[in-house]
Short mmCIF file of C-alpha atoms in Angstrom, two decimals:
data_model
loop_
_atom_site.label_atom_id
_atom_site.label_comp_id
_atom_site.label_asym_id
_atom_site.label_seq_id
_atom_site.Cartn_x
_atom_site.Cartn_y
_atom_site.Cartn_z
CA UNK A 1 -14.44 -4.17 -25.96
CA UNK A 2 -15.66 -2.60 -22.68
CA UNK A 3 -17.24 -5.91 -21.62
CA UNK A 4 -13.96 -7.76 -22.29
CA UNK A 5 -12.04 -5.17 -20.28
CA UNK A 6 -14.51 -5.46 -17.38
CA UNK A 7 -14.21 -9.26 -17.37
CA UNK A 8 -10.40 -9.08 -17.49
CA UNK A 9 -10.26 -6.46 -14.74
CA UNK A 10 -12.63 -8.42 -12.50
CA UNK A 11 -10.82 -11.72 -12.97
CA UNK A 12 -7.35 -10.28 -12.30
CA UNK A 13 -8.61 -8.04 -9.53
CA UNK A 14 -10.10 -11.14 -7.91
CA UNK A 15 -6.76 -12.98 -7.94
CA UNK A 16 -4.78 -9.94 -6.86
CA UNK A 17 -7.25 -9.14 -4.10
CA UNK A 18 -7.26 -12.77 -2.89
CA UNK A 19 -3.46 -12.73 -2.82
CA UNK A 20 -3.37 -9.45 -0.85
CA UNK A 21 -6.07 -10.56 1.60
CA UNK A 22 -4.40 -13.92 2.27
CA UNK A 23 -0.94 -12.37 2.70
CA UNK A 24 -2.08 -9.49 4.87
CA UNK A 25 -4.34 -11.67 6.99
CA UNK A 26 -1.47 -14.01 7.80
CA UNK A 27 0.85 -11.04 8.34
CA UNK A 28 -1.68 -9.48 10.71
CA UNK A 29 -1.99 -12.72 12.69
CA UNK A 30 1.81 -12.94 12.93
CA UNK A 31 1.97 -9.29 14.01
CA UNK A 32 -0.63 -9.91 16.71
CA UNK A 33 1.28 -12.93 18.04
CA UNK A 34 4.59 -11.04 17.98
CA UNK A 35 3.00 -7.98 19.63
CA UNK A 36 1.91 -10.20 22.52
CA UNK A 37 5.37 -11.80 22.86
CA UNK A 38 7.72 -8.89 22.17
CA UNK A 39 7.93 -5.57 24.01
CA UNK A 40 6.77 -2.23 22.61
CA UNK A 41 10.42 -1.04 22.52
CA UNK A 42 11.52 -4.05 20.40
CA UNK A 43 8.91 -3.16 17.79
CA UNK A 44 10.28 0.38 17.83
CA UNK A 45 13.76 -0.94 16.99
CA UNK A 46 12.42 -2.81 13.95
CA UNK A 47 10.53 0.32 12.83
CA UNK A 48 13.77 2.31 12.83
CA UNK A 49 15.58 -0.30 10.72
CA UNK A 50 12.69 -0.63 8.26
CA UNK A 51 12.66 3.11 7.49
CA UNK A 52 15.98 2.93 5.63
CA UNK A 53 15.08 -0.31 3.85
CA UNK A 54 11.94 1.34 2.47
CA UNK A 55 13.97 4.29 1.17
CA UNK A 56 16.57 2.02 -0.45
CA UNK A 57 14.00 -0.06 -2.29
CA UNK A 58 12.75 3.03 -4.14
CA UNK A 59 16.14 3.28 -5.90
CA UNK A 60 16.13 -0.42 -6.82
CA UNK A 61 12.86 -0.07 -8.66
CA UNK A 62 13.88 3.24 -10.29
CA UNK A 63 10.39 3.56 -11.78
CA UNK A 64 11.45 1.02 -14.41
CA UNK A 65 8.85 -1.58 -13.45
CA UNK A 66 6.00 0.89 -14.00
CA UNK A 67 7.67 2.06 -17.21
CA UNK A 68 7.60 -1.53 -18.51
CA UNK A 69 3.90 -1.82 -17.62
CA UNK A 70 2.99 1.52 -19.14
CA UNK A 71 4.94 1.14 -22.42
CA UNK A 72 2.55 0.25 -25.23
CA UNK A 73 4.79 -2.43 -26.80
CA UNK A 74 7.53 -4.30 -24.92
CA UNK A 75 9.81 -7.21 -25.81
CA UNK A 76 12.48 -9.43 -24.27
CA UNK A 77 15.16 -6.80 -24.78
CA UNK A 78 13.24 -4.31 -22.63
CA UNK A 79 12.70 -6.77 -19.78
CA UNK A 80 16.25 -8.18 -19.85
CA UNK A 81 17.84 -4.72 -19.90
CA UNK A 82 15.83 -3.57 -16.89
CA UNK A 83 16.50 -6.86 -15.06
CA UNK A 84 20.30 -6.47 -15.28
CA UNK A 85 20.10 -2.77 -14.46
CA UNK A 86 18.01 -3.42 -11.34
CA UNK A 87 20.22 -6.28 -10.19
CA UNK A 88 23.42 -4.20 -10.44
CA UNK A 89 21.70 -1.22 -8.81
CA UNK A 90 20.57 -3.44 -5.92
CA UNK A 91 24.12 -4.73 -5.28
CA UNK A 92 25.58 -1.20 -5.34
CA UNK A 93 22.94 0.15 -2.98
CA UNK A 94 23.42 -2.77 -0.58
CA UNK A 95 27.18 -2.13 -0.49
CA UNK A 96 26.57 1.54 0.34
CA UNK A 97 24.04 0.67 3.06
CA UNK A 98 26.40 -1.95 4.53
CA UNK A 99 29.07 0.71 5.13
CA UNK A 100 26.74 3.47 6.38
CA UNK A 101 24.87 1.21 8.84
CA UNK A 102 27.17 2.07 11.80
CA UNK A 103 26.60 5.80 11.20
CA UNK A 104 22.82 5.32 11.17
CA UNK A 105 23.09 3.34 14.42
CA UNK A 106 25.19 6.12 15.92
CA UNK A 107 22.58 8.71 14.86
CA UNK A 108 19.96 6.81 16.87
CA UNK A 109 22.44 6.09 19.69
CA UNK A 110 21.92 2.32 19.45
CA UNK A 111 24.92 0.22 18.21
CA UNK A 112 22.72 -2.92 18.15
CA UNK A 113 21.02 -1.57 15.01
CA UNK A 114 24.15 -2.12 12.83
CA UNK A 115 24.02 -5.94 12.38
CA UNK A 116 20.21 -5.85 12.10
CA UNK A 117 20.37 -3.36 9.24
CA UNK A 118 23.12 -5.24 7.42
CA UNK A 119 21.04 -8.41 7.45
CA UNK A 120 17.68 -6.85 6.57
CA UNK A 121 19.18 -4.76 3.74
CA UNK A 122 19.85 -7.97 1.76
CA UNK A 123 16.17 -7.51 0.80
CA UNK A 124 17.31 -4.71 -1.54
CA UNK A 125 19.15 -7.17 -3.82
CA UNK A 126 16.24 -9.62 -3.78
CA UNK A 127 13.84 -6.83 -4.72
CA UNK A 128 15.89 -6.10 -7.83
CA UNK A 129 14.86 -9.51 -9.16
CA UNK A 130 11.31 -9.52 -7.81
CA UNK A 131 10.34 -6.15 -9.32
CA UNK A 132 10.84 -7.39 -12.88
CA UNK A 133 8.89 -10.58 -12.17
CA UNK A 134 6.05 -8.44 -10.84
CA UNK A 135 6.18 -6.17 -13.89
CA UNK A 136 5.96 -9.22 -16.18
CA UNK A 137 2.99 -10.63 -14.26
CA UNK A 138 1.24 -7.23 -14.36
CA UNK A 139 1.98 -6.76 -18.04
CA UNK A 140 0.60 -10.18 -18.96
CA UNK A 141 -2.30 -9.91 -16.46
CA UNK A 142 -1.50 -13.29 -14.88
CA UNK A 143 -2.05 -12.36 -11.24
CA UNK A 144 -2.88 -15.95 -10.36
CA UNK A 145 0.91 -16.47 -10.16
CA UNK A 146 1.16 -13.91 -7.36
CA UNK A 147 -1.40 -15.72 -5.24
CA UNK A 148 0.55 -18.93 -4.74
CA UNK A 149 4.04 -17.41 -4.38
CA UNK A 150 2.87 -14.84 -1.82
CA UNK A 151 0.77 -17.29 0.16
CA UNK A 152 3.53 -19.90 0.51
CA UNK A 153 6.19 -17.28 1.31
CA UNK A 154 4.02 -15.58 3.91
CA UNK A 155 3.13 -18.84 5.69
CA UNK A 156 6.72 -20.14 5.87
CA UNK A 157 8.11 -16.79 7.03
CA UNK A 158 5.33 -16.59 9.65
CA UNK A 159 6.55 -19.82 11.26
CA UNK A 160 10.13 -18.51 11.18
CA UNK A 161 9.21 -15.21 12.86
CA UNK A 162 6.98 -16.70 15.57
CA UNK A 163 9.45 -19.52 16.26
CA UNK A 164 12.33 -17.09 16.77
CA UNK A 165 10.19 -14.84 18.98
CA UNK A 166 9.30 -17.77 21.22
CA UNK A 167 13.01 -18.57 21.48
CA UNK A 168 13.60 -15.01 22.76
CA UNK A 169 15.40 -13.57 19.71
CA UNK A 170 13.59 -10.26 20.23
CA UNK A 171 13.64 -7.81 17.30
CA UNK A 172 15.62 -10.34 15.23
CA UNK A 173 12.46 -12.44 14.95
CA UNK A 174 10.67 -9.68 13.01
CA UNK A 175 13.71 -9.06 10.80
CA UNK A 176 14.02 -12.78 9.96
CA UNK A 177 10.31 -12.96 9.15
CA UNK A 178 10.49 -9.98 6.76
CA UNK A 179 13.67 -11.11 4.97
CA UNK A 180 12.61 -14.74 4.55
CA UNK A 181 9.21 -13.66 3.22
CA UNK A 182 10.84 -11.64 0.44
CA UNK A 183 13.33 -14.37 -0.49
CA UNK A 184 10.74 -17.15 -0.60
CA UNK A 185 8.25 -15.06 -2.63
CA UNK A 186 10.92 -14.26 -5.21
CA UNK A 187 12.16 -17.84 -5.44
CA UNK A 188 8.67 -19.26 -6.03
CA UNK A 189 7.90 -16.59 -8.65
CA UNK A 190 11.15 -17.50 -10.40
CA UNK A 191 9.92 -21.08 -10.88
CA UNK A 192 6.24 -20.35 -11.60
CA UNK A 193 6.67 -17.43 -14.02
CA UNK A 194 8.27 -18.69 -17.21
CA UNK A 195 10.09 -15.49 -18.07
CA UNK A 196 13.90 -15.59 -17.82
CA UNK A 197 16.38 -12.80 -18.61
CA UNK A 198 18.15 -13.32 -21.90
CA UNK A 199 21.75 -12.47 -22.68
CA UNK A 200 20.68 -9.13 -24.08
CA UNK A 201 21.18 -5.56 -22.94
CA UNK A 202 20.38 -2.27 -24.63
CA UNK A 203 21.36 1.06 -23.15
CA UNK A 204 19.19 2.72 -25.78
CA UNK A 205 16.07 0.87 -24.58
CA UNK A 206 17.01 1.62 -20.99
CA UNK A 207 17.23 5.34 -21.76
CA UNK A 208 13.78 5.34 -23.37
CA UNK A 209 12.25 3.55 -20.39
CA UNK A 210 14.13 5.81 -18.00
CA UNK A 211 12.71 8.91 -19.71
CA UNK A 212 9.34 7.82 -18.31
CA UNK A 213 10.61 6.00 -15.21
CA UNK A 214 12.88 8.70 -13.75
CA UNK A 215 9.89 10.91 -13.05
CA UNK A 216 8.21 8.03 -11.22
CA UNK A 217 11.48 7.40 -9.36
CA UNK A 218 11.66 10.99 -8.12
CA UNK A 219 7.94 10.89 -7.30
CA UNK A 220 8.32 7.63 -5.38
CA UNK A 221 11.39 8.93 -3.58
CA UNK A 222 9.61 12.12 -2.55
CA UNK A 223 6.61 10.09 -1.44
CA UNK A 224 8.70 7.58 0.54
CA UNK A 225 10.85 10.26 2.14
CA UNK A 226 7.72 12.15 3.11
CA UNK A 227 5.97 9.04 4.47
CA UNK A 228 9.01 8.07 6.54
CA UNK A 229 10.11 11.53 7.63
CA UNK A 230 7.76 11.45 10.60
CA UNK A 231 9.17 8.04 11.61
CA UNK A 232 12.72 9.40 11.37
CA UNK A 233 11.83 12.42 13.51
CA UNK A 234 9.83 10.41 16.07
CA UNK A 235 12.62 7.83 16.35
CA UNK A 236 15.21 10.54 16.96
CA UNK A 237 13.28 13.19 18.93
CA UNK A 238 10.91 10.96 20.92
CA UNK A 239 11.02 7.40 22.30
CA UNK A 240 10.96 3.99 20.60
CA UNK A 241 7.62 3.39 22.33
CA UNK A 242 6.18 6.52 20.71
CA UNK A 243 7.32 5.22 17.32
CA UNK A 244 5.82 1.79 18.05
CA UNK A 245 2.40 3.22 18.95
CA UNK A 246 2.45 5.51 15.90
CA UNK A 247 3.37 2.67 13.49
CA UNK A 248 1.09 0.12 15.11
CA UNK A 249 -1.78 2.59 14.86
CA UNK A 250 -1.57 2.63 11.07
CA UNK A 251 -1.08 -1.13 10.66
CA UNK A 252 -4.69 -2.34 10.56
CA UNK A 253 -6.13 0.51 8.44
CA UNK A 254 -3.10 0.19 6.16
CA UNK A 255 -3.67 -3.54 5.69
CA UNK A 256 -7.34 -3.02 4.82
CA UNK A 257 -6.64 -0.19 2.36
CA UNK A 258 -3.58 -1.74 0.74
CA UNK A 259 -5.43 -4.99 0.07
CA UNK A 260 -7.90 -3.09 -2.10
CA UNK A 261 -5.61 -0.30 -3.27
CA UNK A 262 -2.72 -2.53 -4.38
CA UNK A 263 -5.10 -4.86 -6.17
CA UNK A 264 -6.69 -1.99 -8.08
CA UNK A 265 -3.33 -0.38 -8.85
CA UNK A 266 -1.87 -3.61 -10.21
CA UNK A 267 -4.83 -4.30 -12.49
CA UNK A 268 -6.03 -0.84 -13.52
CA UNK A 269 -2.70 0.64 -14.64
CA UNK A 270 -2.02 -1.97 -17.37
CA UNK A 271 -5.70 -2.05 -18.45
CA UNK A 272 -5.98 1.77 -18.55
CA UNK A 273 -2.63 1.99 -20.35
CA UNK A 274 -3.96 -0.15 -23.19
CA UNK A 275 -6.81 2.37 -23.57
CA UNK A 276 -4.56 5.43 -23.21
CA UNK A 277 -5.67 6.86 -26.58
CA UNK A 278 -9.35 6.55 -25.63
CA UNK A 279 -9.86 9.25 -23.00
CA UNK A 280 -13.56 8.47 -22.58
CA UNK A 281 -12.81 4.81 -21.74
CA UNK A 282 -10.15 5.85 -19.18
CA UNK A 283 -12.60 8.31 -17.60
CA UNK A 284 -15.35 5.66 -17.33
CA UNK A 285 -12.96 3.17 -15.69
CA UNK A 286 -11.71 5.85 -13.31
CA UNK A 287 -15.22 6.93 -12.37
CA UNK A 288 -16.35 3.38 -11.66
CA UNK A 289 -13.19 2.79 -9.62
CA UNK A 290 -13.80 5.84 -7.40
CA UNK A 291 -17.42 4.87 -6.78
CA UNK A 292 -16.81 1.20 -6.00
CA UNK A 293 -13.58 1.59 -4.01
CA UNK A 294 -15.05 4.37 -1.86
CA UNK A 295 -18.17 2.26 -1.27
CA UNK A 296 -15.94 -0.56 0.03
CA UNK A 297 -13.23 1.45 1.81
CA UNK A 298 -15.23 4.18 3.56
CA UNK A 299 -17.29 1.85 5.79
CA UNK A 300 -14.15 -0.16 6.61
CA UNK A 301 -12.22 2.93 7.71
CA UNK A 302 -15.06 4.68 9.54
CA UNK A 303 -16.11 1.37 11.10
CA UNK A 304 -12.55 0.91 12.39
CA UNK A 305 -12.69 4.37 13.95
CA UNK A 306 -15.79 3.28 15.87
CA UNK A 307 -14.39 -0.07 17.12
CA UNK A 308 -10.74 1.00 17.57
CA UNK A 309 -10.60 0.74 21.37
CA UNK A 310 -12.21 -2.67 21.96
CA UNK A 311 -10.42 -4.06 18.87
CA UNK A 312 -6.99 -2.95 20.14
CA UNK A 313 -7.66 -4.26 23.62
CA UNK A 314 -8.78 -7.63 22.30
CA UNK A 315 -6.15 -8.41 19.68
CA UNK A 316 -3.05 -6.54 20.95
CA UNK A 317 -3.80 -6.40 24.73
CA UNK A 318 -4.17 -3.26 26.86
CA UNK A 319 -0.45 -2.41 26.70
CA UNK A 320 -1.08 -1.17 23.13
CA UNK A 321 -4.11 1.08 23.94
CA UNK A 322 -2.05 4.30 23.43
CA UNK A 323 -2.09 3.46 19.70
CA UNK A 324 -5.90 4.01 19.45
CA UNK A 325 -5.80 7.78 18.64
CA UNK A 326 -3.28 7.08 15.87
CA UNK A 327 -5.42 4.29 14.45
CA UNK A 328 -8.41 6.63 14.21
CA UNK A 329 -6.38 9.37 12.53
CA UNK A 330 -4.92 6.97 9.96
CA UNK A 331 -8.36 5.53 9.26
CA UNK A 332 -9.57 8.97 8.23
CA UNK A 333 -6.48 9.60 6.07
CA UNK A 334 -6.71 6.22 4.33
CA UNK A 335 -10.43 6.75 3.66
CA UNK A 336 -9.33 9.34 1.07
CA UNK A 337 -7.25 6.82 -0.89
CA UNK A 338 -9.85 5.98 -3.59
CA UNK A 339 -9.57 9.56 -4.88
CA UNK A 340 -5.76 9.51 -4.72
CA UNK A 341 -5.39 6.16 -6.47
CA UNK A 342 -7.91 6.62 -9.27
CA UNK A 343 -6.60 10.06 -10.24
CA UNK A 344 -2.94 9.06 -10.24
CA UNK A 345 -3.58 5.82 -12.15
CA UNK A 346 -5.42 7.74 -14.86
CA UNK A 347 -2.59 10.27 -15.17
CA UNK A 348 0.05 7.52 -15.41
CA UNK A 349 -2.04 5.45 -17.83
CA UNK A 350 -2.19 8.22 -20.41
CA UNK A 351 1.59 8.66 -20.13
CA UNK A 352 1.71 11.98 -18.24
CA UNK A 353 4.38 11.11 -15.69
CA UNK A 354 5.53 14.74 -15.93
CA UNK A 355 2.23 15.83 -14.34
CA UNK A 356 2.55 13.00 -11.81
CA UNK A 357 5.93 14.37 -10.69
CA UNK A 358 4.64 17.95 -10.39
CA UNK A 359 1.75 16.74 -8.26
CA UNK A 360 4.11 14.89 -5.94
CA UNK A 361 6.27 17.98 -5.47
CA UNK A 362 3.23 20.15 -4.71
CA UNK A 363 1.78 17.61 -2.24
CA UNK A 364 5.07 17.14 -0.44
CA UNK A 365 5.44 20.91 -0.03
CA UNK A 366 2.00 20.99 1.62
CA UNK A 367 2.86 17.98 3.80
CA UNK A 368 6.20 19.40 4.92
CA UNK A 369 4.53 22.67 5.88
CA UNK A 370 2.09 20.73 8.07
CA UNK A 371 4.93 18.72 9.61
CA UNK A 372 7.07 21.77 10.41
CA UNK A 373 4.13 23.53 12.05
CA UNK A 374 3.15 20.51 14.18
CA UNK A 375 6.53 18.96 15.11
CA UNK A 376 7.03 21.04 18.26
CA UNK A 377 3.65 20.01 19.69
CA UNK A 378 4.29 16.25 19.91
CA UNK A 379 3.64 13.03 18.00
CA UNK A 380 -0.15 13.25 18.18
CA UNK A 381 -0.11 16.79 16.78
CA UNK A 382 2.04 15.56 13.88
CA UNK A 383 -0.58 12.91 13.16
CA UNK A 384 -3.49 15.39 13.26
CA UNK A 385 -1.64 17.66 10.83
CA UNK A 386 -1.70 14.77 8.33
CA UNK A 387 -5.51 14.91 8.26
CA UNK A 388 -5.49 18.53 7.09
CA UNK A 389 -2.71 18.04 4.54
CA UNK A 390 -4.25 14.84 3.13
CA UNK A 391 -7.53 16.64 2.41
CA UNK A 392 -5.62 19.35 0.52
CA UNK A 393 -3.65 16.68 -1.37
CA UNK A 394 -6.80 14.97 -2.68
CA UNK A 395 -7.76 18.27 -4.33
CA UNK A 396 -4.25 18.60 -5.82
CA UNK A 397 -4.38 15.04 -7.23
CA UNK A 398 -7.76 15.58 -8.83
CA UNK A 399 -7.00 18.98 -10.36
CA UNK A 400 -5.27 17.84 -13.64
CA UNK A 401 -8.04 15.40 -14.59
CA UNK A 402 -10.49 18.27 -14.99
CA UNK A 403 -8.54 19.17 -18.12
CA UNK A 404 -7.24 15.73 -19.12
CA UNK A 405 -10.45 13.71 -18.77
CA UNK A 406 -13.13 16.31 -17.99
CA UNK A 407 -13.56 14.71 -14.56
CA UNK A 408 -12.75 17.27 -11.86
CA UNK A 409 -12.74 17.18 -8.07
CA UNK A 410 -16.29 18.45 -7.56
CA UNK A 411 -17.70 15.80 -9.90
CA UNK A 412 -15.63 13.13 -8.12
CA UNK A 413 -16.87 14.36 -4.75
CA UNK A 414 -20.43 14.28 -5.99
CA UNK A 415 -19.96 10.63 -7.05
CA UNK A 416 -18.82 9.53 -3.57
CA UNK A 417 -21.08 11.72 -1.38
CA UNK A 418 -23.84 9.06 -1.09
CA UNK A 419 -21.19 6.58 0.13
CA UNK A 420 -19.87 9.16 2.61
CA UNK A 421 -23.34 9.86 4.04
CA UNK A 422 -24.18 6.17 4.55
CA UNK A 423 -20.74 5.39 6.04
CA UNK A 424 -20.85 8.31 8.50
CA UNK A 425 -24.36 7.31 9.64
CA UNK A 426 -23.18 3.74 10.20
CA UNK A 427 -20.14 4.99 12.18
CA UNK A 428 -22.39 7.08 14.44
CA UNK A 429 -24.55 4.06 15.27
CA UNK A 430 -21.53 1.87 16.07
CA UNK A 431 -19.83 4.59 18.14
CA UNK A 432 -22.97 4.80 20.30
CA UNK A 433 -22.59 1.08 21.10
CA UNK A 434 -19.29 1.85 22.89
CA UNK A 435 -21.38 3.21 25.76
CA UNK A 436 -23.19 -0.07 26.38
CA UNK A 437 -22.64 -1.29 29.97
CA UNK A 438 -20.48 -4.23 28.76
CA UNK A 439 -16.97 -4.86 30.10
CA UNK A 440 -15.57 -7.52 27.73
CA UNK A 441 -13.97 -6.17 24.52
CA UNK A 442 -14.79 -9.38 22.60
CA UNK A 443 -18.49 -9.18 23.48
CA UNK A 444 -18.56 -5.53 22.40
CA UNK A 445 -16.98 -6.43 19.06
CA UNK A 446 -19.43 -9.29 18.51
CA UNK A 447 -22.26 -6.75 18.86
CA UNK A 448 -20.69 -3.77 17.06
CA UNK A 449 -19.40 -5.50 13.91
CA UNK A 450 -22.63 -7.19 12.76
CA UNK A 451 -24.71 -4.14 13.72
CA UNK A 452 -22.41 -1.91 11.66
CA UNK A 453 -22.51 -4.24 8.64
CA UNK A 454 -26.28 -4.56 8.91
CA UNK A 455 -26.86 -0.80 9.14
CA UNK A 456 -24.62 -0.20 6.11
CA UNK A 457 -26.38 -2.78 3.92
CA UNK A 458 -29.86 -1.59 4.95
CA UNK A 459 -28.99 2.06 4.23
CA UNK A 460 -27.40 1.06 0.91
CA UNK A 461 -30.64 -0.60 -0.17
CA UNK A 462 -32.80 2.16 1.28
CA UNK A 463 -30.97 4.92 -0.62
CA UNK A 464 -30.43 2.71 -3.71
CA UNK A 465 -26.69 3.28 -3.90
CA UNK A 466 -25.33 2.71 -7.39
CA UNK A 467 -22.20 0.87 -6.20
CA UNK A 468 -24.24 -1.54 -4.06
CA UNK A 469 -26.30 -2.59 -7.10
CA UNK A 470 -23.18 -2.78 -9.27
CA UNK A 471 -21.37 -5.09 -6.83
CA UNK A 472 -24.44 -7.33 -6.57
CA UNK A 473 -24.53 -7.62 -10.37
CA UNK A 474 -20.82 -8.47 -10.48
CA UNK A 475 -21.27 -11.10 -7.77
CA UNK A 476 -24.22 -12.64 -9.63
CA UNK A 477 -22.21 -12.80 -12.86
CA UNK A 478 -19.30 -14.49 -11.10
CA UNK A 479 -21.61 -17.03 -9.45
CA UNK A 480 -23.32 -17.81 -12.75
CA UNK A 481 -19.96 -18.26 -14.45
CA UNK A 482 -18.93 -20.77 -11.79
#
């Protein structure tokens, strides 16, 4: 049974990871091109508009997609009921956002935001359809479908965005790229995934799903509000350029982490959920996840801290260098994600969304305290406060699993300490290379990146890291299978 689960997880993780890498790589390239064409202020305008879209999409999902994945047995009536509910919810939310757009624009003292928001908010309706398709794909573990829909949608929308930027459409180019990406993805999924909503609807089924999903909805809303609160404050209290540097600073570390994190989330939740009555199996999967994901993510994040300045100068140009401190701060925060993700997935998988909600409330209280203390000292101080609060939040996330799975924070920390030691050593070596008497940022990167990778692999072999051997075994199995 465990071998079958491992094979299924690896296969679906491979497709999901390939889909995320392809999409994010293209998105990053598009972002780099647009950053060179558009001004820093134009990116700030898009950031303001996107804040409210992100908040709206939480309501469209309503936690129902995760409820469908987590439920032990589902049928067509469950999926159809949630589909119609999400679609109607999306239309209602869009109508509300359409009418409040002028007030949001007035709040930010920029009337030009109104038409931009009204166009971009169409994404809310599209998401109502896409969320159920994604839940079906996750439930059936057919992530291969995601790969092709996402890749095609991302490529076509990339041409749209870059083309409009070159024709001097400004911030509209980014909005068109985001909206078209969502529409194309959803359309392709509609034709490649065979599921269709039936003429069925059950309020009773919806209530049962909502009993689990509402807690995830509140948790997601708290999380999204918290994540975007800094953006709201920066956009209002400081300049659009400040918001651009802050958001651009988290883009690259976010892409790296989300590629791995989203892939693991998508695959592990349904697989863990099927083993929800076997606590030992859930613990073993969680433990392996923390070890492997930290082994992969930590060197990526700490390596990015080391190369942040020459990397920014090379790909975004020197006008974006003020984003470097933010990039380094976000790299540290995202390095903690393996602990966050594994703990929360395990809690959701065994059906304890009540604990999940309590954790979110506790973490947001800690985060808000950090924000309120730091807000008067500037944008950079707000970012540094996140480092402290994120460390506290990892402890909060891990606390329940001491009782639920007999896998507490200290044991988790012990599992990742070898990875931390090797990653920090590698970062120190690469940071020292910044002082080489070399002027070109590209030449520096060509030296720093391979040296960093080489040091990490050598230290992994030297200290016989468990995750290094595990990944080699997995790679060998995949190669033999091919």
